[in-house]
Coordinates of C-alpha atoms in Angstrom, one line a residue:
Chain A
M1 CA -40.7 38.0 -1.7
V2 CA -37.4 36.3 -2.8
T3 CA -35.5 37.2 -5.8
A4 CA -32.5 35.7 -7.7
I5 CA -30.6 36.2 -10.9
V6 CA -31.1 33.0 -12.9
Y7 CA -28.9 33.1 -16.0
N8 CA -30.1 36.2 -18.0
F9 CA -33.3 36.6 -15.9
R10 CA -34.4 38.1 -12.7
V11 CA -36.9 35.8 -11.0
E12 CA -39.1 36.9 -8.1
A13 CA -41.4 34.6 -6.2
D14 CA -43.9 35.5 -3.5
V15 CA -47.4 34.7 -2.2
L16 CA -50.4 37.0 -2.5
D17 CA -53.5 37.1 -0.4
G18 CA -57.0 37.7 -1.8
A19 CA -56.4 41.4 -2.0
T20 CA -53.1 40.9 -3.9
N21 CA -50.9 41.9 -0.9
V22 CA -47.7 40.1 -0.6
V23 CA -47.9 37.9 2.5
T24 CA -45.8 35.3 4.4
A25 CA -48.7 33.8 6.3
A26 CA -52.5 33.4 5.9
N27 CA -55.4 31.8 7.7
Q28 CA -56.5 28.3 7.0
G29 CA -59.0 28.4 4.1
A30 CA -58.0 31.9 3.0
S31 CA -57.2 32.8 -0.6
A32 CA -53.6 32.6 -1.5
V33 CA -51.7 32.6 -4.8
H34 CA -48.1 31.7 -5.6
R35 CA -46.7 34.2 -8.0
V36 CA -43.5 34.0 -10.0
R37 CA -42.3 37.0 -12.1
V38 CA -39.6 36.9 -14.6
T39 CA -37.7 39.8 -16.1
N40 CA -35.5 39.3 -19.1
L41 CA -32.4 41.4 -18.5
T42 CA -31.1 41.1 -22.0
T43 CA -32.4 42.5 -25.3
I44 CA -33.0 39.2 -27.1
P45 CA -36.2 37.2 -26.6
Y46 CA -36.3 33.9 -24.8
D47 CA -38.8 31.1 -24.3
L48 CA -38.8 29.9 -20.7
E49 CA -40.2 27.0 -18.7
L50 CA -40.3 27.2 -14.9
D51 CA -41.0 24.3 -12.6
Q52 CA -42.5 25.1 -9.2
V53 CA -42.8 22.5 -6.4
L54 CA -44.0 22.1 -2.8
P55 CA -41.0 20.0 -1.7
D56 CA -42.4 18.9 1.7
P57 CA -43.7 15.3 2.0
L58 CA -47.4 15.1 1.0
N59 CA -48.6 14.3 4.6
Q60 CA -46.6 17.2 6.1
R61 CA -47.6 19.8 3.5
P62 CA -49.9 22.5 4.9
F63 CA -51.0 23.7 1.5
S64 CA -51.4 22.4 -2.0
Y65 CA -51.8 23.8 -5.5
S66 CA -55.5 24.0 -6.1
H67 CA -55.8 23.2 -9.7
Q68 CA -52.9 21.0 -10.5
A69 CA -53.2 17.3 -11.0
S70 CA -50.3 16.5 -8.7
A71 CA -51.2 19.3 -6.2
G72 CA -47.5 19.6 -5.4
A73 CA -46.1 21.0 -8.6
W74 CA -46.8 23.3 -11.6
T75 CA -44.9 24.3 -14.7
T76 CA -45.4 27.5 -16.5
T77 CA -44.3 28.4 -20.0
I78 CA -43.4 31.9 -21.3
T79 CA -42.9 32.5 -25.0
A80 CA -40.7 35.1 -26.5
L81 CA -40.1 37.1 -23.4
M82 CA -38.4 40.3 -24.2
G83 CA -37.0 42.4 -21.4
P84 CA -37.1 44.5 -19.4
K85 CA -40.8 44.2 -18.3
Y86 CA -41.5 41.2 -16.2
L87 CA -44.1 38.6 -16.9
P88 CA -46.0 37.2 -14.0
R89 CA -47.4 33.7 -13.6
T90 CA -49.7 32.6 -10.8
E91 CA -51.2 29.5 -9.3
S92 CA -53.7 29.4 -6.4
L93 CA -52.9 27.6 -3.2
D94 CA -55.3 25.6 -1.0
L95 CA -54.4 26.4 2.6
H96 CA -55.6 23.3 4.4
G97 CA -53.3 23.5 7.5
P98 CA -53.0 22.4 10.2
P99 CA -52.8 25.9 11.8
M100 CA -49.3 27.3 12.5
A101 CA -47.7 24.9 10.1
H102 CA -44.8 26.1 7.8
G103 CA -44.4 24.9 4.3
R104 CA -41.9 25.4 1.6
I105 CA -42.4 26.6 -2.0
Q106 CA -39.7 26.3 -4.6
T107 CA -39.0 27.5 -8.0
L108 CA -37.0 24.4 -8.7
K109 CA -35.9 24.7 -12.4
V110 CA -35.7 27.4 -15.0
R111 CA -35.2 26.3 -18.6
Y112 CA -34.5 28.7 -21.4
R113 CA -33.8 29.0 -25.1
T114 CA -33.5 31.9 -27.4
A115 CA -36.9 32.4 -29.0
T116 CA -38.0 31.0 -32.4
N117 CA -35.4 29.8 -34.8
A118 CA -32.3 31.4 -33.2
P119 CA -29.2 29.5 -34.2
G120 CA -28.5 27.0 -31.5
G121 CA -31.7 27.9 -29.8
A122 CA -33.9 24.9 -30.5
L123 CA -33.2 23.1 -27.2
F124 CA -34.0 24.3 -23.7
T125 CA -31.1 24.6 -21.3
A126 CA -31.6 24.3 -17.6
A127 CA -30.1 27.2 -15.6
S128 CA -27.4 26.0 -13.2
T129 CA -27.2 29.0 -10.9
G130 CA -29.8 30.9 -8.9
V131 CA -32.2 28.0 -8.4
P132 CA -33.9 26.7 -6.5
I133 CA -35.6 29.8 -5.2
N134 CA -37.0 29.0 -1.8
L135 CA -40.0 30.6 -0.1
T136 CA -41.4 29.7 3.3
F137 CA -45.1 30.2 3.9
T138 CA -47.2 29.7 7.1
V139 CA -50.8 28.7 7.5
T140 CA -52.1 30.4 10.6
Chain B
M1 CA -15.0 39.0 -46.9
A2 CA -17.2 38.1 -44.0
T3 CA -20.3 36.0 -44.6
L4 CA -23.8 36.6 -43.3
A5 CA -26.6 34.1 -42.9
S6 CA -30.1 35.2 -42.0
Q7 CA -32.8 33.1 -40.4
P8 CA -36.2 34.9 -40.4
S9 CA -38.5 34.4 -37.4
A10 CA -41.5 35.8 -35.7
V11 CA -39.3 38.0 -33.5
G12 CA -37.0 39.3 -36.2
D13 CA -34.1 38.0 -38.3
W14 CA -31.4 36.0 -36.5
L15 CA -28.1 36.7 -38.2
T16 CA -24.9 34.7 -38.1
L17 CA -21.7 36.4 -39.2
E18 CA -18.5 34.5 -39.9
E19 CA -15.0 35.6 -40.8
G20 CA -12.4 32.9 -40.8
A21 CA -12.9 31.0 -37.5
A22 CA -14.7 33.9 -35.9
T23 CA -18.5 34.1 -35.4
L24 CA -20.8 36.8 -34.3
R25 CA -24.5 36.7 -33.8
A26 CA -27.2 39.4 -34.1
L27 CA -31.0 39.8 -34.1
T28 CA -32.8 42.5 -36.1
H29 CA -35.8 43.1 -33.9
D30 CA -39.3 43.0 -35.3
D31 CA -41.1 44.1 -32.2
M32 CA -43.9 46.6 -31.7
A33 CA -42.3 47.8 -28.5
L34 CA -39.2 48.8 -30.4
P35 CA -40.6 51.0 -33.2
E36 CA -37.4 51.8 -34.9
N37 CA -36.5 48.1 -35.3
P38 CA -33.1 48.2 -33.7
L39 CA -30.7 45.2 -33.6
T40 CA -28.9 43.3 -30.9
I41 CA -25.4 42.1 -31.4
Y42 CA -24.4 39.4 -28.9
W43 CA -21.4 37.3 -28.2
P44 CA -19.8 34.9 -25.6
A45 CA -18.2 37.6 -23.4
K46 CA -15.8 37.0 -20.6
R47 CA -16.4 38.7 -17.3
D48 CA -15.2 42.3 -17.6
A49 CA -17.6 44.8 -16.0
R50 CA -15.2 47.7 -16.3
R51 CA -14.7 47.4 -20.1
F52 CA -18.5 47.2 -20.7
A53 CA -19.2 50.2 -18.5
Q54 CA -16.5 52.2 -20.3
F55 CA -17.9 51.2 -23.7
F56 CA -21.3 52.4 -22.6
N57 CA -20.0 55.8 -21.4
D58 CA -17.9 56.3 -24.4
A59 CA -20.7 55.4 -26.9
L60 CA -23.4 57.6 -25.2
P61 CA -22.4 60.9 -26.9
R62 CA -22.7 59.2 -30.3
V63 CA -26.2 57.7 -29.7
R64 CA -27.8 60.1 -27.3
E65 CA -31.2 61.3 -28.5
P66 CA -32.2 65.0 -28.5
T67 CA -34.7 66.0 -25.8
T68 CA -37.1 67.7 -28.2
G69 CA -40.6 66.4 -27.6
G70 CA -39.8 64.1 -24.8
R71 CA -37.2 63.2 -22.3
R72 CA -34.1 61.0 -22.2
L73 CA -32.9 58.8 -19.5
E74 CA -29.8 56.8 -18.7
R75 CA -29.9 53.9 -16.3
R76 CA -27.1 51.7 -15.1
V77 CA -27.8 48.8 -12.8
A78 CA -25.6 46.1 -11.3
Y79 CA -27.6 43.0 -10.1
Q80 CA -26.2 40.8 -7.3
D81 CA -26.8 37.0 -7.3
D82 CA -29.8 37.5 -5.0
G83 CA -31.5 39.8 -7.5
T84 CA -30.7 43.0 -5.5
A85 CA -30.4 45.9 -8.0
F86 CA -27.8 48.6 -7.4
P87 CA -28.3 51.6 -9.7
F88 CA -25.1 53.5 -10.4
G89 CA -23.8 56.6 -12.2
S90 CA -21.1 56.9 -14.8
Q91 CA -18.5 55.4 -12.4
L92 CA -18.7 51.7 -11.8
P93 CA -19.2 51.1 -8.1
P94 CA -17.2 48.6 -5.9
T95 CA -20.4 46.5 -5.6
A96 CA -20.0 45.7 -9.3
A97 CA -16.9 43.6 -8.5
D98 CA -19.1 40.7 -7.5
A99 CA -22.2 41.5 -9.5
A100 CA -24.0 38.8 -11.4
F101 CA -25.3 41.0 -14.2
L102 CA -24.8 44.4 -15.6
R103 CA -27.3 46.4 -17.6
M104 CA -26.9 49.9 -18.9
E105 CA -29.6 51.6 -21.0
H106 CA -30.4 54.9 -22.7
L107 CA -34.1 55.6 -23.2
A108 CA -35.8 58.5 -25.0
G109 CA -39.2 59.7 -25.9
R110 CA -42.5 60.7 -24.2
P111 CA -43.4 58.8 -21.0
D112 CA -46.1 57.0 -22.8
S113 CA -44.0 56.0 -25.8
E114 CA -40.5 55.7 -24.3
R115 CA -38.2 53.5 -26.3
F116 CA -34.8 51.9 -25.9
V117 CA -32.2 53.7 -28.0
F118 CA -29.1 51.9 -26.7
V119 CA -28.6 49.1 -24.2
V120 CA -25.5 47.2 -23.1
W121 CA -25.9 44.1 -21.0
C122 CA -23.5 41.5 -19.7
N123 CA -24.0 38.3 -17.7
L124 CA -20.9 38.5 -15.5
A125 CA -21.5 35.1 -14.0
A126 CA -21.8 33.4 -17.4
G127 CA -18.6 35.1 -18.4
N128 CA -16.8 33.2 -15.6
R129 CA -17.7 29.7 -17.0
V130 CA -15.2 27.5 -18.7
T131 CA -17.4 27.5 -21.8
V132 CA -19.0 30.9 -22.1
P133 CA -22.4 30.9 -23.8
D134 CA -23.1 32.8 -27.0
D135 CA -25.6 35.0 -25.2
A136 CA -23.4 36.2 -22.3
A137 CA -23.4 39.8 -23.5
G138 CA -25.0 42.0 -26.0
V139 CA -25.6 45.5 -27.3
L140 CA -28.9 46.8 -28.6
L141 CA -28.5 49.8 -30.9
Q142 CA -30.2 51.6 -33.7
A143 CA -29.0 50.5 -37.2
R144 CA -28.2 54.1 -38.0
H145 CA -25.6 54.2 -35.2
L146 CA -23.7 51.1 -36.2
T147 CA -21.3 52.9 -38.5
A148 CA -20.3 55.4 -35.8
L149 CA -20.0 52.7 -33.1
L150 CA -18.1 50.2 -35.3
P151 CA -14.6 51.0 -34.1
S152 CA -15.4 50.9 -30.4
L153 CA -17.7 48.0 -30.6
S154 CA -15.1 46.0 -32.6
D155 CA -12.6 46.7 -29.8
L156 CA -15.1 45.6 -27.1
I157 CA -16.0 42.4 -28.9
S158 CA -12.4 41.4 -29.8
Q159 CA -11.2 42.2 -26.2
T160 CA -14.0 40.5 -24.3
S161 CA -15.0 37.5 -26.5
A162 CA -14.1 34.1 -25.1
N163 CA -13.4 33.0 -28.7
Q164 CA -10.7 35.6 -29.0
P165 CA -11.4 36.8 -32.5
S166 CA -8.9 39.3 -33.9
L167 CA -9.8 43.0 -34.2
S168 CA -9.8 42.8 -38.0
E169 CA -12.1 39.7 -38.0
V170 CA -14.6 41.5 -35.8
Q171 CA -14.3 44.7 -37.9
A172 CA -15.0 42.6 -41.1
M173 CA -18.1 41.0 -39.5
L174 CA -19.5 44.3 -38.3
T175 CA -18.8 45.9 -41.6
E176 CA -20.7 43.1 -43.4
L177 CA -23.5 43.6 -40.9
D178 CA -23.6 47.3 -41.5
N179 CA -23.7 46.7 -45.3
H180 CA -26.5 44.2 -44.8
L181 CA -28.5 46.7 -42.8
S182 CA -27.9 49.5 -45.3
D183 CA -29.1 47.3 -48.1
P184 CA -31.1 44.3 -46.7
G185 CA -32.3 43.3 -50.2
A186 CA -28.8 42.6 -51.4
P187 CA -27.9 39.0 -52.1
Q188 CA -26.4 37.3 -49.1
V189 CA -23.5 35.0 -49.0
Q190 CA -24.7 32.0 -47.0
A191 CA -22.4 30.7 -44.3
G192 CA -21.3 27.2 -44.1

């Protein structure tokens, strides 16, 4: 698991196996899920958008996102997140290998705005510190 | 006299207070997880961990809940850039010198219905920027505590705000906010 403070949020990223254990490696064809958890450290609610990417070139990537059109990226939206409980988002990975190949997973961007009608809160701002959050995962 | 503008929303009323050139923002929470509908006052605070920690300690006796029918808990945490959380006691630890975020909270109630009574938070990294964002620091408190905290909160805001409002300007805005919370049905003076 990797964590970072991204603006007013604590962001954690990891990969879970089929039994929801945090893992850094898994067998080719096994179940795996990329999980991102966000904790709002403030007491005002925020809307968030998080971009996740697999930054390695397509032909060198040992895994892909299973259900995304691009297979190399997904974006999740969180509405009116009010701390301090975290909100998890997940996307399954297709571990196609080859065996013993390492790949990178990034939370590339975090955009935020104060929720719903806050003065000055209509537009999303991209966080400039704490990102990207980098994970390395191995297909065994 | 300070002016107050209110913008209702699904999460509560977003308030903007103005006195002269000074501005202060607040949100009255409409949240099921916060049953007493507290409010958060927030402002563009410069990095000053010591002053925020001191404010929390000084304010606690005025907001601390009785333990009858439940428990009360105080938590103080300094977060580093990498997300590592360092809990601390009433004394600010040396690790807070390079912390990215500070959050101090007082909770009370039964374990299954614990609620936040008082929270002070400060984004220390944002407070270092050339332009400090409006939501760099905030205080969540119960409306009934605002009168008692008004002097010390006015001090904190005027001393830490990047916009450098005077103490009297902050006092005028918080007094207007206190009046509004005491009588939310009263006609508002719209800002701008």
